[in-house]
Amino acid sequence: MTAPTPIYAWKRFTLEAREQTLPNGIITEHITLTHPGAVLILPVANDGKLVMVHQYRPSIDRWIYEFPAGTMESGEHPETCAKRELSEEVQLAASEWHSVGESLPAPGFCDETQYLYVAKQVSATDGELDEDEIIEVVHFSVDEVAHMIASNEIQDSKTIVAFCRAQLLGLIG
């Protein structure tokens, strides 16, 4: 494998090309989008409802339902980022945190790892959205979210993965 050659950089992301020898011996050029990592938080309100965001996503030019999430700063620990994003996006703090694993959203072309958390025992706090975030905070029951996933109303993969893991681990009903 050769050292990567940067093709393009934007914010904390870089598109890189490199020559790589595959496990079968074939040498190929591979393009990778490097990503600093991200977090997703599945907040459980004290009434048992799940806190979601209805967020406008410019890349797909539409609004989607998802759990709060965000990109990690350089050197930032995932749980630190999760606490910051929970405060910024839905103005909540949590005293109980559960890691529900990691997810690789697009390993065919991106090295991003997403760290997934369930946050409980929440309370109101101050937080500010990033200037490019357009978010409405919404609350749904576990059954409502399950129905929204089954009916394809929720399509965000990180949201679906976190919801399924939280259910399998018994962290939500």
PDB file of N, CA and C in Angstrom, residues 34-131:
ATOM      1  N   THR A  34     -11.905  10.159   3.867  1.00  0.00           N
ATOM      2  CA  THR A  34     -11.505  10.036   5.268  1.00  0.00           C
ATOM      3  C   THR A  34     -12.429  10.902   6.115  1.00  0.00           C
ATOM      4  N   HIS A  35     -12.788  10.377   7.260  1.00  0.00           N
ATOM      5  CA  HIS A  35     -13.791  10.997   8.125  1.00  0.00           C
ATOM      6  C   HIS A  35     -13.307  10.893   9.564  1.00  0.00           C
ATOM      7  N   PRO A  36     -13.438  11.951  10.369  1.00  0.00           N
ATOM      8  CA  PRO A  36     -12.932  11.897  11.748  1.00  0.00           C
ATOM      9  C   PRO A  36     -13.763  11.038  12.700  1.00  0.00           C
ATOM     10  N   GLY A  37     -14.892  10.530  12.242  1.00  0.00           N
ATOM     11  CA  GLY A  37     -15.773   9.746  13.109  1.00  0.00           C
ATOM     12  C   GLY A  37     -16.966  10.574  13.534  1.00  0.00           C
ATOM     13  N   ALA A  38     -18.003   9.892  13.971  1.00  0.00           N
ATOM     14  CA  ALA A  38     -19.240  10.572  14.351  1.00  0.00           C
ATOM     15  C   ALA A  38     -19.896   9.814  15.496  1.00  0.00           C
ATOM     16  N   VAL A  39     -20.868  10.471  16.090  1.00  0.00           N
ATOM     17  CA  VAL A  39     -21.652   9.859  17.162  1.00  0.00           C
ATOM     18  C   VAL A  39     -23.128   9.971  16.820  1.00  0.00           C
ATOM     19  N   LEU A  40     -23.906   9.071  17.403  1.00  0.00           N
ATOM     20  CA  LEU A  40     -25.354   9.142  17.356  1.00  0.00           C
ATOM     21  C   LEU A  40     -25.842   8.882  18.770  1.00  0.00           C
ATOM     22  N   ILE A  41     -26.818   9.669  19.198  1.00  0.00           N
ATOM     23  CA  ILE A  41     -27.379   9.524  20.532  1.00  0.00           C
ATOM     24  C   ILE A  41     -28.859   9.221  20.424  1.00  0.00           C
ATOM     25  N   LEU A  42     -29.296   8.143  21.058  1.00  0.00           N
ATOM     26  CA  LEU A  42     -30.708   7.806  21.159  1.00  0.00           C
ATOM     27  C   LEU A  42     -31.142   8.261  22.556  1.00  0.00           C
ATOM     28  N   PRO A  43     -31.724   9.468  22.659  1.00  0.00           N
ATOM     29  CA  PRO A  43     -32.135   9.977  23.961  1.00  0.00           C
ATOM     30  C   PRO A  43     -33.511   9.432  24.357  1.00  0.00           C
ATOM     31  N   VAL A  44     -33.610   8.953  25.583  1.00  0.00           N
ATOM     32  CA  VAL A  44     -34.877   8.485  26.120  1.00  0.00           C
ATOM     33  C   VAL A  44     -35.344   9.522  27.132  1.00  0.00           C
ATOM     34  N   ALA A  45     -36.451  10.198  26.812  1.00  0.00           N
ATOM     35  CA  ALA A  45     -37.003  11.204  27.735  1.00  0.00           C
ATOM     36  C   ALA A  45     -37.502  10.494  28.989  1.00  0.00           C
ATOM     37  N   ASN A  46     -37.670  11.252  30.035  1.00  0.00           N
ATOM     38  CA  ASN A  46     -38.081  10.672  31.313  1.00  0.00           C
ATOM     39  C   ASN A  46     -39.476  10.061  31.275  1.00  0.00           C
ATOM     40  N   ASP A  47     -40.275  10.402  30.258  1.00  0.00           N
ATOM     41  CA  ASP A  47     -41.597   9.772  30.095  1.00  0.00           C
ATOM     42  C   ASP A  47     -41.521   8.517  29.220  1.00  0.00           C
ATOM     43  N   GLY A  48     -40.302   8.120  28.817  1.00  0.00           N
ATOM     44  CA  GLY A  48     -40.105   6.917  28.016  1.00  0.00           C
ATOM     45  C   GLY A  48     -40.125   7.145  26.512  1.00  0.00           C
ATOM     46  N   LYS A  49     -40.509   8.347  26.086  1.00  0.00           N
ATOM     47  CA  LYS A  49     -40.517   8.632  24.644  1.00  0.00           C
ATOM     48  C   LYS A  49     -39.088   8.858  24.156  1.00  0.00           C
ATOM     49  N   LEU A  50     -38.898   8.611  22.867  1.00  0.00           N
ATOM     50  CA  LEU A  50     -37.594   8.794  22.250  1.00  0.00           C
ATOM     51  C   LEU A  50     -37.532  10.175  21.618  1.00  0.00           C
ATOM     52  N   VAL A  51     -36.438  10.857  21.859  1.00  0.00           N
ATOM     53  CA  VAL A  51     -36.254  12.217  21.347  1.00  0.00           C
ATOM     54  C   VAL A  51     -35.535  12.109  19.999  1.00  0.00           C
ATOM     55  N   MET A  52     -36.172  12.652  18.971  1.00  0.00           N
ATOM     56  CA  MET A  52     -35.604  12.620  17.626  1.00  0.00           C
ATOM     57  C   MET A  52     -35.523  14.038  17.077  1.00  0.00           C
ATOM     58  N   VAL A  53     -34.842  14.154  15.958  1.00  0.00           N
ATOM     59  CA  VAL A  53     -34.831  15.422  15.239  1.00  0.00           C
ATOM     60  C   VAL A  53     -35.441  15.194  13.863  1.00  0.00           C
ATOM     61  N   HIS A  54     -36.186  16.177  13.421  1.00  0.00           N
ATOM     62  CA  HIS A  54     -36.673  16.231  12.049  1.00  0.00           C
ATOM     63  C   HIS A  54     -35.772  17.272  11.413  1.00  0.00           C
ATOM     64  N   GLN A  55     -34.842  16.808  10.568  1.00  0.00           N
ATOM     65  CA  GLN A  55     -33.752  17.657  10.121  1.00  0.00           C
ATOM     66  C   GLN A  55     -33.707  17.749   8.608  1.00  0.00           C
ATOM     67  N   TYR A  56     -33.465  18.962   8.132  1.00  0.00           N
ATOM     68  CA  TYR A  56     -33.266  19.168   6.694  1.00  0.00           C
ATOM     69  C   TYR A  56     -31.841  18.768   6.346  1.00  0.00           C
ATOM     70  N   ARG A  57     -31.709  17.891   5.353  1.00  0.00           N
ATOM     71  CA  ARG A  57     -30.404  17.425   4.894  1.00  0.00           C
ATOM     72  C   ARG A  57     -30.182  17.885   3.454  1.00  0.00           C
ATOM     73  N   PRO A  58     -29.287  18.880   3.242  1.00  0.00           N
ATOM     74  CA  PRO A  58     -29.075  19.437   1.903  1.00  0.00           C
ATOM     75  C   PRO A  58     -28.607  18.413   0.863  1.00  0.00           C
ATOM     76  N   SER A  59     -27.824  17.412   1.278  1.00  0.00           N
ATOM     77  CA  SER A  59     -27.303  16.438   0.306  1.00  0.00           C
ATOM     78  C   SER A  59     -28.415  15.674  -0.399  1.00  0.00           C
ATOM     79  N   ILE A  60     -29.542  15.477   0.287  1.00  0.00           N
ATOM     80  CA  ILE A  60     -30.671  14.779  -0.332  1.00  0.00           C
ATOM     81  C   ILE A  60     -31.858  15.715  -0.549  1.00  0.00           C
ATOM     82  N   ASP A  61     -31.696  16.988  -0.168  1.00  0.00           N
ATOM     83  CA  ASP A  61     -32.692  18.039  -0.376  1.00  0.00           C
ATOM     84  C   ASP A  61     -34.062  17.663   0.190  1.00  0.00           C
ATOM     85  N   ARG A  62     -34.051  17.156   1.437  1.00  0.00           N
ATOM     86  CA  ARG A  62     -35.325  16.863   2.086  1.00  0.00           C
ATOM     87  C   ARG A  62     -35.147  16.738   3.594  1.00  0.00           C
ATOM     88  N   TRP A  63     -36.271  16.697   4.275  1.00  0.00           N
ATOM     89  CA  TRP A  63     -36.323  16.527   5.721  1.00  0.00           C
ATOM     90  C   TRP A  63     -36.364  15.049   6.055  1.00  0.00           C
ATOM     91  N   ILE A  64     -35.629  14.639   7.092  1.00  0.00           N
ATOM     92  CA  ILE A  64     -35.684  13.247   7.535  1.00  0.00           C
ATOM     93  C   ILE A  64     -35.763  13.199   9.066  1.00  0.00           C
ATOM     94  N   TYR A  65     -36.273  12.075   9.563  1.00  0.00           N
ATOM     95  CA  TYR A  65     -36.276  11.810  10.996  1.00  0.00           C
ATOM     96  C   TYR A  65     -35.020  11.019  11.335  1.00  0.00           C
ATOM     97  N   GLU A  66     -34.357  11.439  12.403  1.00  0.00           N
ATOM     98  CA  GLU A  66     -33.170  10.734  12.864  1.00  0.00           C
ATOM     99  C   GLU A  66     -32.939  11.071  14.339  1.00  0.00           C
ATOM    100  N   PHE A  67     -32.079  10.308  14.974  1.00  0.00           N
ATOM    101  CA  PHE A  67     -31.660  10.651  16.323  1.00  0.00           C
ATOM    102  C   PHE A  67     -30.546  11.692  16.222  1.00  0.00           C
ATOM    103  N   PRO A  68     -30.349  12.491  17.270  1.00  0.00           N
ATOM    104  CA  PRO A  68     -29.278  13.490  17.242  1.00  0.00           C
ATOM    105  C   PRO A  68     -27.927  12.832  16.943  1.00  0.00           C
ATOM    106  N   ALA A  69     -27.116  13.520  16.169  1.00  0.00           N
ATOM    107  CA  ALA A  69     -25.825  12.965  15.755  1.00  0.00           C
ATOM    108  C   ALA A  69     -24.883  14.098  15.386  1.00  0.00           C
ATOM    109  N   GLY A  70     -23.608  13.775  15.289  1.00  0.00           N
ATOM    110  CA  GLY A  70     -22.664  14.796  14.866  1.00  0.00           C
ATOM    111  C   GLY A  70     -21.275  14.255  14.648  1.00  0.00           C
ATOM    112  N   THR A  71     -20.474  15.046  13.970  1.00  0.00           N
ATOM    113  CA  THR A  71     -19.096  14.700  13.649  1.00  0.00           C
ATOM    114  C   THR A  71     -18.169  15.069  14.789  1.00  0.00           C
ATOM    115  N   MET A  72     -17.217  14.187  15.053  1.00  0.00           N
ATOM    116  CA  MET A  72     -16.254  14.403  16.134  1.00  0.00           C
ATOM    117  C   MET A  72     -15.203  15.438  15.732  1.00  0.00           C
ATOM    118  N   GLU A  73     -14.770  16.205  16.716  1.00  0.00           N
ATOM    119  CA  GLU A  73     -13.647  17.120  16.525  1.00  0.00           C
ATOM    120  C   GLU A  73     -12.357  16.305  16.580  1.00  0.00           C
ATOM    121  N   SER A  74     -11.275  16.854  16.059  1.00  0.00           N
ATOM    122  CA  SER A  74      -9.991  16.162  16.069  1.00  0.00           C
ATOM    123  C   SER A  74      -9.579  15.830  17.503  1.00  0.00           C
ATOM    124  N   GLY A  75      -9.296  14.570  17.776  1.00  0.00           N
ATOM    125  CA  GLY A  75      -8.855  14.133  19.097  1.00  0.00           C
ATOM    126  C   GLY A  75      -9.954  14.014  20.135  1.00  0.00           C
ATOM    127  N   GLU A  76     -11.194  14.291  19.769  1.00  0.00           N
ATOM    128  CA  GLU A  76     -12.306  14.263  20.720  1.00  0.00           C
ATOM    129  C   GLU A  76     -12.721  12.822  21.017  1.00  0.00           C
ATOM    130  N   HIS A  77     -12.975  12.518  22.282  1.00  0.00           N
ATOM    131  CA  HIS A  77     -13.469  11.198  22.672  1.00  0.00           C
ATOM    132  C   HIS A  77     -14.932  11.090  22.255  1.00  0.00           C
ATOM    133  N   PRO A  78     -15.376   9.918  21.777  1.00  0.00           N
ATOM    134  CA  PRO A  78     -16.755   9.781  21.316  1.00  0.00           C
ATOM    135  C   PRO A  78     -17.816  10.186  22.347  1.00  0.00           C
ATOM    136  N   GLU A  79     -17.663   9.792  23.606  1.00  0.00           N
ATOM    137  CA  GLU A  79     -18.689  10.142  24.590  1.00  0.00           C
ATOM    138  C   GLU A  79     -18.719  11.647  24.845  1.00  0.00           C
ATOM    139  N   THR A  80     -17.571  12.300  24.805  1.00  0.00           N
ATOM    140  CA  THR A  80     -17.519  13.759  24.945  1.00  0.00           C
ATOM    141  C   THR A  80     -18.287  14.419  23.804  1.00  0.00           C
ATOM    142  N   CYS A  81     -18.069  13.919  22.600  1.00  0.00           N
ATOM    143  CA  CYS A  81     -18.791  14.435  21.434  1.00  0.00           C
ATOM    144  C   CYS A  81     -20.289  14.185  21.582  1.00  0.00           C
ATOM    145  N   ALA A  82     -20.669  13.003  22.055  1.00  0.00           N
ATOM    146  CA  ALA A  82     -22.086  12.675  22.221  1.00  0.00           C
ATOM    147  C   ALA A  82     -22.753  13.645  23.193  1.00  0.00           C
ATOM    148  N   LYS A  83     -22.097  13.952  24.284  1.00  0.00           N
ATOM    149  CA  LYS A  83     -22.664  14.892  25.266  1.00  0.00           C
ATOM    150  C   LYS A  83     -22.813  16.283  24.654  1.00  0.00           C
ATOM    151  N   ARG A  84     -21.819  16.699  23.874  1.00  0.00           N
ATOM    152  CA  ARG A  84     -21.874  18.011  23.214  1.00  0.00           C
ATOM    153  C   ARG A  84     -23.016  18.051  22.195  1.00  0.00           C
ATOM    154  N   GLU A  85     -23.119  17.029  21.374  1.00  0.00           N
ATOM    155  CA  GLU A  85     -24.166  17.001  20.341  1.00  0.00           C
ATOM    156  C   GLU A  85     -25.567  16.927  20.947  1.00  0.00           C
ATOM    157  N   LEU A  86     -25.743  16.184  22.044  1.00  0.00           N
ATOM    158  CA  LEU A  86     -27.041  16.104  22.706  1.00  0.00           C
ATOM    159  C   LEU A  86     -27.466  17.490  23.184  1.00  0.00           C
ATOM    160  N   SER A  87     -26.531  18.226  23.733  1.00  0.00           N
ATOM    161  CA  SER A  87     -26.805  19.584  24.203  1.00  0.00           C
ATOM    162  C   SER A  87     -27.101  20.523  23.039  1.00  0.00           C
ATOM    163  N   GLU A  88     -26.284  20.471  21.995  1.00  0.00           N
ATOM    164  CA  GLU A  88     -26.449  21.382  20.862  1.00  0.00           C
ATOM    165  C   GLU A  88     -27.747  21.140  20.101  1.00  0.00           C
ATOM    166  N   GLU A  89     -28.036  19.870  19.807  1.00  0.00           N
ATOM    167  CA  GLU A  89     -29.140  19.583  18.896  1.00  0.00           C
ATOM    168  C   GLU A  89     -30.507  19.536  19.566  1.00  0.00           C
ATOM    169  N   VAL A  90     -30.583  19.048  20.804  1.00  0.00           N
ATOM    170  CA  VAL A  90     -31.902  18.911  21.441  1.00  0.00           C
ATOM    171  C   VAL A  90     -31.963  19.540  22.840  1.00  0.00           C
ATOM    172  N   GLN A  91     -30.933  20.279  23.201  1.00  0.00           N
ATOM    173  CA  GLN A  91     -30.868  21.012  24.474  1.00  0.00           C
ATOM    174  C   GLN A  91     -31.142  20.095  25.670  1.00  0.00           C
ATOM    175  N   LEU A  92     -30.473  18.936  25.669  1.00  0.00           N
ATOM    176  CA  LEU A  92     -30.597  17.982  26.773  1.00  0.00           C
ATOM    177  C   LEU A  92     -29.222  17.584  27.288  1.00  0.00           C
ATOM    178  N   ALA A  93     -29.183  17.235  28.574  1.00  0.00           N
ATOM    179  CA  ALA A  93     -28.029  16.595  29.196  1.00  0.00           C
ATOM    180  C   ALA A  93     -28.543  15.282  29.765  1.00  0.00           C
ATOM    181  N   ALA A  94     -27.661  14.306  29.887  1.00  0.00           N
ATOM    182  CA  ALA A  94     -28.069  13.004  30.423  1.00  0.00           C
ATOM    183  C   ALA A  94     -27.079  12.572  31.499  1.00  0.00           C
ATOM    184  N   SER A  95     -27.607  11.915  32.530  1.00  0.00           N
ATOM    185  CA  SER A  95     -26.727  11.415  33.580  1.00  0.00           C
ATOM    186  C   SER A  95     -26.454   9.915  33.444  1.00  0.00           C
ATOM    187  N   GLU A  96     -27.121   9.262  32.504  1.00  0.00           N
ATOM    188  CA  GLU A  96     -26.926   7.818  32.292  1.00  0.00           C
ATOM    189  C   GLU A  96     -26.632   7.578  30.813  1.00  0.00           C
ATOM    190  N   TRP A  97     -25.473   6.992  30.547  1.00  0.00           N
ATOM    191  CA  TRP A  97     -25.028   6.753  29.174  1.00  0.00           C
ATOM    192  C   TRP A  97     -24.728   5.281  28.967  1.00  0.00           C
ATOM    193  N   HIS A  98     -25.162   4.757  27.832  1.00  0.00           N
ATOM    194  CA  HIS A  98     -24.900   3.367  27.459  1.00  0.00           C
ATOM    195  C   HIS A  98     -24.344   3.333  26.041  1.00  0.00           C
ATOM    196  N   SER A  99     -23.162   2.764  25.870  1.00  0.00           N
ATOM    197  CA  SER A  99     -22.641   2.541  24.528  1.00  0.00           C
ATOM    198  C   SER A  99     -23.349   1.330  23.943  1.00  0.00           C
ATOM    199  N   VAL A 100     -23.834   1.457  22.704  1.00  0.00           N
ATOM    200  CA  VAL A 100     -24.467   0.319  22.037  1.00  0.00           C
ATOM    201  C   VAL A 100     -23.676  -0.091  20.797  1.00  0.00           C
ATOM    202  N   GLY A 101     -22.382   0.234  20.801  1.00  0.00           N
ATOM    203  CA  GLY A 101     -21.496  -0.246  19.751  1.00  0.00           C
ATOM    204  C   GLY A 101     -21.138   0.787  18.709  1.00  0.00           C
ATOM    205  N   GLU A 102     -20.596   0.274  17.634  1.00  0.00           N
ATOM    206  CA  GLU A 102     -20.124   1.096  16.534  1.00  0.00           C
ATOM    207  C   GLU A 102     -20.755   0.613  15.241  1.00  0.00           C
ATOM    208  N   SER A 103     -20.802   1.502  14.265  1.00  0.00           N
ATOM    209  CA  SER A 103     -21.361   1.173  12.961  1.00  0.00           C
ATOM    210  C   SER A 103     -20.451   1.749  11.880  1.00  0.00           C
ATOM    211  N   LEU A 104     -20.343   1.035  10.776  1.00  0.00           N
ATOM    212  CA  LEU A 104     -19.577   1.484   9.609  1.00  0.00           C
ATOM    213  C   LEU A 104     -20.578   1.771   8.489  1.00  0.00           C
ATOM    214  N   PRO A 105     -20.937   3.047   8.286  1.00  0.00           N
ATOM    215  CA  PRO A 105     -22.037   3.361   7.370  1.00  0.00           C
ATOM    216  C   PRO A 105     -21.749   3.149   5.890  1.00  0.00           C
ATOM    217  N   ALA A 106     -20.512   3.313   5.461  1.00  0.00           N
ATOM    218  CA  ALA A 106     -20.218   3.210   4.016  1.00  0.00           C
ATOM    219  C   ALA A 106     -18.789   2.717   3.806  1.00  0.00           C
ATOM    220  N   PRO A 107     -18.451   1.499   4.274  1.00  0.00           N
ATOM    221  CA  PRO A 107     -17.063   1.039   4.232  1.00  0.00           C
ATOM    222  C   PRO A 107     -16.517   0.794   2.826  1.00  0.00           C
ATOM    223  N   GLY A 108     -17.347   0.851   1.822  1.00  0.00           N
ATOM    224  CA  GLY A 108     -16.864   0.695   0.454  1.00  0.00           C
ATOM    225  C   GLY A 108     -16.067   1.894  -0.037  1.00  0.00           C
ATOM    226  N   PHE A 109     -16.300   3.066   0.554  1.00  0.00           N
ATOM    227  CA  PHE A 109     -15.584   4.260   0.093  1.00  0.00           C
ATOM    228  C   PHE A 109     -15.237   5.243   1.203  1.00  0.00           C
ATOM    229  N   CYS A 110     -15.636   4.961   2.451  1.00  0.00           N
ATOM    230  CA  CYS A 110     -15.432   5.912   3.544  1.00  0.00           C
ATOM    231  C   CYS A 110     -14.945   5.170   4.782  1.00  0.00           C
ATOM    232  N   ASP A 111     -13.999   5.765   5.522  1.00  0.00           N
ATOM    233  CA  ASP A 111     -13.467   5.112   6.721  1.00  0.00           C
ATOM    234  C   ASP A 111     -14.176   5.542   8.005  1.00  0.00           C
ATOM    235  N   GLU A 112     -15.334   6.184   7.893  1.00  0.00           N
ATOM    236  CA  GLU A 112     -16.073   6.678   9.063  1.00  0.00           C
ATOM    237  C   GLU A 112     -16.506   5.540   9.993  1.00  0.00           C
ATOM    238  N   THR A 113     -16.290   5.756  11.287  1.00  0.00           N
ATOM    239  CA  THR A 113     -16.864   4.918  12.331  1.00  0.00           C
ATOM    240  C   THR A 113     -17.853   5.776  13.095  1.00  0.00           C
ATOM    241  N   GLN A 114     -19.053   5.251  13.301  1.00  0.00           N
ATOM    242  CA  GLN A 114     -20.085   5.943  14.079  1.00  0.00           C
ATOM    243  C   GLN A 114     -20.203   5.237  15.426  1.00  0.00           C
ATOM    244  N   TYR A 115     -20.123   6.016  16.508  1.00  0.00           N
ATOM    245  CA  TYR A 115     -20.232   5.507  17.872  1.00  0.00           C
ATOM    246  C   TYR A 115     -21.657   5.769  18.350  1.00  0.00           C
ATOM    247  N   LEU A 116     -22.336   4.718  18.781  1.00  0.00           N
ATOM    248  CA  LEU A 116     -23.761   4.790  19.090  1.00  0.00           C
ATOM    249  C   LEU A 116     -23.993   4.727  20.598  1.00  0.00           C
ATOM    250  N   TYR A 117     -24.855   5.624  21.088  1.00  0.00           N
ATOM    251  CA  TYR A 117     -25.151   5.715  22.521  1.00  0.00           C
ATOM    252  C   TYR A 117     -26.647   5.809  22.770  1.00  0.00           C
ATOM    253  N   VAL A 118     -27.056   5.307  23.928  1.00  0.00           N
ATOM    254  CA  VAL A 118     -28.387   5.576  24.479  1.00  0.00           C
ATOM    255  C   VAL A 118     -28.155   6.485  25.676  1.00  0.00           C
ATOM    256  N   ALA A 119     -28.916   7.575  25.747  1.00  0.00           N
ATOM    257  CA  ALA A 119     -28.815   8.537  26.848  1.00  0.00           C
ATOM    258  C   ALA A 119     -30.122   8.526  27.630  1.00  0.00           C
ATOM    259  N   LYS A 120     -30.016   8.351  28.955  1.00  0.00           N
ATOM    260  CA  LYS A 120     -31.202   8.321  29.826  1.00  0.00           C
ATOM    261  C   LYS A 120     -31.017   9.295  30.975  1.00  0.00           C
ATOM    262  N   GLN A 121     -32.105   9.448  31.752  1.00  0.00           N
ATOM    263  CA  GLN A 121     -32.103  10.400  32.871  1.00  0.00           C
ATOM    264  C   GLN A 121     -31.726  11.784  32.348  1.00  0.00           C
ATOM    265  N   VAL A 122     -32.550  12.289  31.437  1.00  0.00           N
ATOM    266  CA  VAL A 122     -32.244  13.544  30.759  1.00  0.00           C
ATOM    267  C   VAL A 122     -32.838  14.734  31.488  1.00  0.00           C
ATOM    268  N   SER A 123     -32.202  15.869  31.289  1.00  0.00           N
ATOM    269  CA  SER A 123     -32.689  17.136  31.834  1.00  0.00           C
ATOM    270  C   SER A 123     -32.372  18.236  30.830  1.00  0.00           C
ATOM    271  N   ALA A 124     -33.114  19.322  30.925  1.00  0.00           N
ATOM    272  CA  ALA A 124     -32.929  20.445  29.998  1.00  0.00           C
ATOM    273  C   ALA A 124     -31.598  21.131  30.249  1.00  0.00           C
ATOM    274  N   THR A 125     -30.986  21.597  29.170  1.00  0.00           N
ATOM    275  CA  THR A 125     -29.749  22.358  29.251  1.00  0.00           C
ATOM    276  C   THR A 125     -29.710  23.326  28.073  1.00  0.00           C
ATOM    277  N   ASP A 126     -28.746  24.217  28.085  1.00  0.00           N
ATOM    278  CA  ASP A 126     -28.587  25.161  26.986  1.00  0.00           C
ATOM    279  C   ASP A 126     -27.667  24.562  25.934  1.00  0.00           C
ATOM    280  N   GLY A 127     -27.972  24.846  24.689  1.00  0.00           N
ATOM    281  CA  GLY A 127     -27.127  24.413  23.593  1.00  0.00           C
ATOM    282  C   GLY A 127     -27.496  25.188  22.350  1.00  0.00           C
ATOM    283  N   GLU A 128     -26.529  25.325  21.447  1.00  0.00           N
ATOM    284  CA  GLU A 128     -26.755  26.072  20.215  1.00  0.00           C
ATOM    285  C   GLU A 128     -26.487  25.191  19.017  1.00  0.00           C
ATOM    286  N   LEU A 129     -27.385  25.240  18.050  1.00  0.00           N
ATOM    287  CA  LEU A 129     -27.202  24.517  16.802  1.00  0.00           C
ATOM    288  C   LEU A 129     -26.057  25.129  16.005  1.00  0.00           C
ATOM    289  N   ASP A 130     -25.416  24.309  15.178  1.00  0.00           N
ATOM    290  CA  ASP A 130     -24.473  24.855  14.206  1.00  0.00           C
ATOM    291  C   ASP A 130     -25.275  25.684  13.212  1.00  0.00           C
ATOM    292  N   GLU A 131     -24.636  26.659  12.586  1.00  0.00           N
ATOM    293  CA  GLU A 131     -25.374  27.578  11.706  1.00  0.00           C
ATOM    294  C   GLU A 131     -26.001  26.885  10.493  1.00  0.00           C
TER     295      GLU A 131
END
